[in-house]
Amino acid sequence: MGIVTFPLETGPLEAGPQHTVLIVDDEPAIRGFLYDYLYECGFNPLAVESGDAAVRLLEKDTSIDLVFSDVRMPGILDGFGLARWVMEHRPGLPIILASGDLGKINATRELVGAEIVPKPYDFDLVVRRMHAALDRSAHCRA
């Protein structure tokens, strides 16, 4: 499996510079919904099915501005493992994790340092959190 794209007939609704967001989720339907929604919100989305695939892409592609990943995924790296990899190998790259089990997950938030959003998704909240993380990242680099 590689990068999954879901081409649309129209361009993004918002003009201006696009941020590239890497979506990492093992569920094809969720990847597709996220891809479509983020594209319509003016992002340049990429989508992969696992933490392992995300690392392979992140090792090659430095144009990714933010990673949005599910916590629970098959493979060597779950969302927490991916977050730790990003913090070690791509410091400063924002990562947002998503989980439907926030009770246990909130206790782990401090260990990985990544922001965590609840599932099922509130897509508007996800986009607001992405913009906030990108703004913080740009401010830190300035």
PDB file of C-alpha atoms in Angstrom:
ATOM      1  CA  MET A   1       0.000   0.000   0.000  1.00  0.00           C
ATOM      2  CA  GLY A   2       1.152   3.525  -0.643  1.00  0.00           C
ATOM      3  CA  ILE A   3      -0.176   7.027  -0.513  1.00  0.00           C
ATOM      4  CA  VAL A   4      -3.905   7.070  -1.098  1.00  0.00           C
ATOM      5  CA  THR A   5      -5.393  10.002  -2.952  1.00  0.00           C
ATOM      6  CA  PHE A   6      -9.019  10.726  -3.664  1.00  0.00           C
ATOM      7  CA  PRO A   7      -9.177  13.111  -6.629  1.00  0.00           C
ATOM      8  CA  LEU A   8     -11.957  15.659  -6.684  1.00  0.00           C
ATOM      9  CA  GLU A   9     -13.328  17.549  -9.669  1.00  0.00           C
ATOM     10  CA  THR A  10     -13.066  21.006  -8.119  1.00  0.00           C
ATOM     11  CA  GLY A  11     -10.257  22.839  -6.378  1.00  0.00           C
ATOM     12  CA  PRO A  12     -10.140  23.847  -2.750  1.00  0.00           C
ATOM     13  CA  LEU A  13     -12.638  26.418  -1.557  1.00  0.00           C
ATOM     14  CA  GLU A  14     -10.079  28.633   0.149  1.00  0.00           C
ATOM     15  CA  ALA A  15      -7.454  30.472  -1.868  1.00  0.00           C
ATOM     16  CA  GLY A  16      -3.919  31.094  -0.718  1.00  0.00           C
ATOM     17  CA  PRO A  17      -1.046  28.898   0.337  1.00  0.00           C
ATOM     18  CA  GLN A  18      -1.971  25.328   1.083  1.00  0.00           C
ATOM     19  CA  HIS A  19      -0.562  23.409   4.018  1.00  0.00           C
ATOM     20  CA  THR A  20       0.213  19.769   3.357  1.00  0.00           C
ATOM     21  CA  VAL A  21      -1.423  17.489   5.938  1.00  0.00           C
ATOM     22  CA  LEU A  22      -0.545  13.808   6.211  1.00  0.00           C
ATOM     23  CA  ILE A  23      -3.592  11.757   7.258  1.00  0.00           C
ATOM     24  CA  VAL A  24      -2.729   8.422   8.887  1.00  0.00           C
ATOM     25  CA  ASP A  25      -5.625   6.019   9.455  1.00  0.00           C
ATOM     26  CA  ASP A  26      -6.124   2.327   8.746  1.00  0.00           C
ATOM     27  CA  GLU A  27      -9.820   2.756   7.869  1.00  0.00           C
ATOM     28  CA  PRO A  28     -10.224   3.597   4.154  1.00  0.00           C
ATOM     29  CA  ALA A  29     -13.598   5.331   4.653  1.00  0.00           C
ATOM     30  CA  ILE A  30     -12.225   7.590   7.396  1.00  0.00           C
ATOM     31  CA  ARG A  31      -9.151   8.423   5.303  1.00  0.00           C
ATOM     32  CA  GLY A  32     -11.438   9.293   2.400  1.00  0.00           C
ATOM     33  CA  PHE A  33     -13.770  11.505   4.444  1.00  0.00           C
ATOM     34  CA  LEU A  34     -10.837  13.311   6.063  1.00  0.00           C
ATOM     35  CA  TYR A  35      -9.092  13.735   2.720  1.00  0.00           C
ATOM     36  CA  ASP A  36     -12.185  15.218   1.072  1.00  0.00           C
ATOM     37  CA  TYR A  37     -13.013  17.515   3.985  1.00  0.00           C
ATOM     38  CA  LEU A  38      -9.466  18.833   4.373  1.00  0.00           C
ATOM     39  CA  TYR A  39      -9.179  19.373   0.618  1.00  0.00           C
ATOM     40  CA  GLU A  40     -12.412  21.376   0.636  1.00  0.00           C
ATOM     41  CA  CYS A  41     -11.020  23.431   3.550  1.00  0.00           C
ATOM     42  CA  GLY A  42      -7.993  24.443   1.499  1.00  0.00           C
ATOM     43  CA  PHE A  43      -5.424  21.918   2.686  1.00  0.00           C
ATOM     44  CA  ASN A  44      -3.251  19.741   0.472  1.00  0.00           C
ATOM     45  CA  PRO A  45      -3.964  16.319   2.016  1.00  0.00           C
ATOM     46  CA  LEU A  46      -1.978  13.112   1.655  1.00  0.00           C
ATOM     47  CA  ALA A  47      -3.268   9.850   3.124  1.00  0.00           C
ATOM     48  CA  VAL A  48      -1.590   6.626   4.207  1.00  0.00           C
ATOM     49  CA  GLU A  49      -2.887   3.544   6.000  1.00  0.00           C
ATOM     50  CA  SER A  50      -0.374   3.051   8.816  1.00  0.00           C
ATOM     51  CA  GLY A  51       2.261   4.601  11.032  1.00  0.00           C
ATOM     52  CA  ASP A  52       4.862   2.548   9.190  1.00  0.00           C
ATOM     53  CA  ALA A  53       3.775   4.006   5.820  1.00  0.00           C
ATOM     54  CA  ALA A  54       3.764   7.498   7.358  1.00  0.00           C
ATOM     55  CA  VAL A  55       7.390   7.136   8.485  1.00  0.00           C
ATOM     56  CA  ARG A  56       8.452   5.962   5.020  1.00  0.00           C
ATOM     57  CA  LEU A  57       6.819   9.052   3.519  1.00  0.00           C
ATOM     58  CA  LEU A  58       8.135  11.441   6.188  1.00  0.00           C
ATOM     59  CA  GLU A  59      11.678  10.178   5.597  1.00  0.00           C
ATOM     60  CA  LYS A  60      11.400  11.258   1.945  1.00  0.00           C
ATOM     61  CA  ASP A  61       8.984  14.208   1.919  1.00  0.00           C
ATOM     62  CA  THR A  62       9.980  17.323   3.825  1.00  0.00           C
ATOM     63  CA  SER A  63       7.059  19.391   2.512  1.00  0.00           C
ATOM     64  CA  ILE A  64       4.576  17.921   5.018  1.00  0.00           C
ATOM     65  CA  ASP A  65       3.381  20.630   7.414  1.00  0.00           C
ATOM     66  CA  LEU A  66       1.287  18.587   9.876  1.00  0.00           C
ATOM     67  CA  VAL A  67       0.532  14.940  10.705  1.00  0.00           C
ATOM     68  CA  PHE A  68      -2.990  13.879  11.732  1.00  0.00           C
ATOM     69  CA  SER A  69      -3.071  10.275  12.938  1.00  0.00           C
ATOM     70  CA  ASP A  70      -5.392   7.776  14.545  1.00  0.00           C
ATOM     71  CA  VAL A  71      -3.992   6.267  17.754  1.00  0.00           C
ATOM     72  CA  ARG A  72      -4.966   2.641  17.197  1.00  0.00           C
ATOM     73  CA  MET A  73      -3.580   1.115  14.023  1.00  0.00           C
ATOM     74  CA  PRO A  74      -2.043  -2.202  13.056  1.00  0.00           C
ATOM     75  CA  GLY A  75       1.644  -2.419  12.271  1.00  0.00           C
ATOM     76  CA  ILE A  76       4.819  -1.671  14.168  1.00  0.00           C
ATOM     77  CA  LEU A  77       3.916   1.962  14.939  1.00  0.00           C
ATOM     78  CA  ASP A  78       0.577   3.003  16.384  1.00  0.00           C
ATOM     79  CA  GLY A  79      -0.255   6.702  16.693  1.00  0.00           C
ATOM     80  CA  PHE A  80       1.823   7.122  19.854  1.00  0.00           C
ATOM     81  CA  GLY A  81       4.823   5.447  18.238  1.00  0.00           C
ATOM     82  CA  LEU A  82       4.424   7.692  15.204  1.00  0.00           C
ATOM     83  CA  ALA A  83       4.240  10.771  17.449  1.00  0.00           C
ATOM     84  CA  ARG A  84       7.464   9.757  19.200  1.00  0.00           C
ATOM     85  CA  TRP A  85       9.154   9.157  15.824  1.00  0.00           C
ATOM     86  CA  VAL A  86       8.046  12.585  14.544  1.00  0.00           C
ATOM     87  CA  MET A  87       9.302  14.340  17.688  1.00  0.00           C
ATOM     88  CA  GLU A  88      12.681  12.625  17.405  1.00  0.00           C
ATOM     89  CA  HIS A  89      13.237  12.789  13.639  1.00  0.00           C
ATOM     90  CA  ARG A  90      11.159  15.815  12.560  1.00  0.00           C
ATOM     91  CA  PRO A  91      11.165  18.111  15.610  1.00  0.00           C
ATOM     92  CA  GLY A  92       8.819  21.042  15.206  1.00  0.00           C
ATOM     93  CA  LEU A  93       6.470  19.163  12.872  1.00  0.00           C
ATOM     94  CA  PRO A  94       3.012  19.413  14.475  1.00  0.00           C
ATOM     95  CA  ILE A  95       1.203  16.128  15.112  1.00  0.00           C
ATOM     96  CA  ILE A  96      -2.394  15.693  16.200  1.00  0.00           C
ATOM     97  CA  LEU A  97      -3.658  12.297  17.323  1.00  0.00           C
ATOM     98  CA  ALA A  98      -7.265  11.084  17.332  1.00  0.00           C
ATOM     99  CA  SER A  99      -8.840   8.496  19.604  1.00  0.00           C
ATOM    100  CA  GLY A 100     -12.251   7.254  20.614  1.00  0.00           C
ATOM    101  CA  ASP A 101     -10.958   6.201  24.056  1.00  0.00           C
ATOM    102  CA  LEU A 102     -10.019   9.523  25.638  1.00  0.00           C
ATOM    103  CA  GLY A 103     -10.171   8.233  29.224  1.00  0.00           C
ATOM    104  CA  LYS A 104      -6.944   6.239  28.924  1.00  0.00           C
ATOM    105  CA  ILE A 105      -5.540   8.433  26.197  1.00  0.00           C
ATOM    106  CA  ASN A 106      -5.591  11.660  28.215  1.00  0.00           C
ATOM    107  CA  ALA A 107      -3.309  10.024  30.780  1.00  0.00           C
ATOM    108  CA  THR A 108      -0.853   9.256  27.993  1.00  0.00           C
ATOM    109  CA  ARG A 109      -0.961  12.734  26.400  1.00  0.00           C
ATOM    110  CA  GLU A 110       1.872  14.013  28.599  1.00  0.00           C
ATOM    111  CA  LEU A 111       4.103  11.095  27.634  1.00  0.00           C
ATOM    112  CA  VAL A 112       4.059  11.813  23.910  1.00  0.00           C
ATOM    113  CA  GLY A 113       3.430  15.558  23.934  1.00  0.00           C
ATOM    114  CA  ALA A 114       0.959  15.406  21.050  1.00  0.00           C
ATOM    115  CA  GLU A 115      -2.460  17.017  21.020  1.00  0.00           C
ATOM    116  CA  ILE A 116      -5.312  14.509  21.011  1.00  0.00           C
ATOM    117  CA  VAL A 117      -8.798  15.066  19.572  1.00  0.00           C
ATOM    118  CA  PRO A 118     -11.834  12.861  20.239  1.00  0.00           C
ATOM    119  CA  LYS A 119     -13.515  10.464  17.845  1.00  0.00           C
ATOM    120  CA  PRO A 120     -16.039  10.503  16.350  1.00  0.00           C
ATOM    121  CA  TYR A 121     -14.711  13.592  14.643  1.00  0.00           C
ATOM    122  CA  ASP A 122     -16.065  17.078  14.890  1.00  0.00           C
ATOM    123  CA  PHE A 123     -14.539  18.075  11.554  1.00  0.00           C
ATOM    124  CA  ASP A 124     -14.730  21.805  12.291  1.00  0.00           C
ATOM    125  CA  LEU A 125     -12.848  21.241  15.568  1.00  0.00           C
ATOM    126  CA  VAL A 126     -10.211  19.179  13.762  1.00  0.00           C
ATOM    127  CA  VAL A 127      -9.631  21.961  11.223  1.00  0.00           C
ATOM    128  CA  ARG A 128      -9.459  24.626  13.960  1.00  0.00           C
ATOM    129  CA  ARG A 129      -6.897  22.532  15.854  1.00  0.00           C
ATOM    130  CA  MET A 130      -4.874  22.049  12.664  1.00  0.00           C
ATOM    131  CA  HIS A 131      -4.819  25.788  11.974  1.00  0.00           C
ATOM    132  CA  ALA A 132      -3.820  26.495  15.593  1.00  0.00           C
ATOM    133  CA  ALA A 133      -1.006  23.918  15.468  1.00  0.00           C
ATOM    134  CA  LEU A 134       0.246  25.314  12.157  1.00  0.00           C
ATOM    135  CA  ASP A 135       0.131  28.869  13.533  1.00  0.00           C
ATOM    136  CA  ARG A 136       2.113  27.801  16.614  1.00  0.00           C
ATOM    137  CA  SER A 137       4.633  26.012  14.415  1.00  0.00           C
ATOM    138  CA  ALA A 138       5.091  29.051  12.165  1.00  0.00           C
ATOM    139  CA  HIS A 139       5.459  31.314  15.201  1.00  0.00           C
ATOM    140  CA  CYS A 140       8.150  29.058  16.694  1.00  0.00           C
ATOM    141  CA  ARG A 141      10.128  29.079  13.422  1.00  0.00           C
ATOM    142  CA  ALA A 142       9.903  32.890  13.087  1.00  0.00           C
TER     143      ALA A 142
END
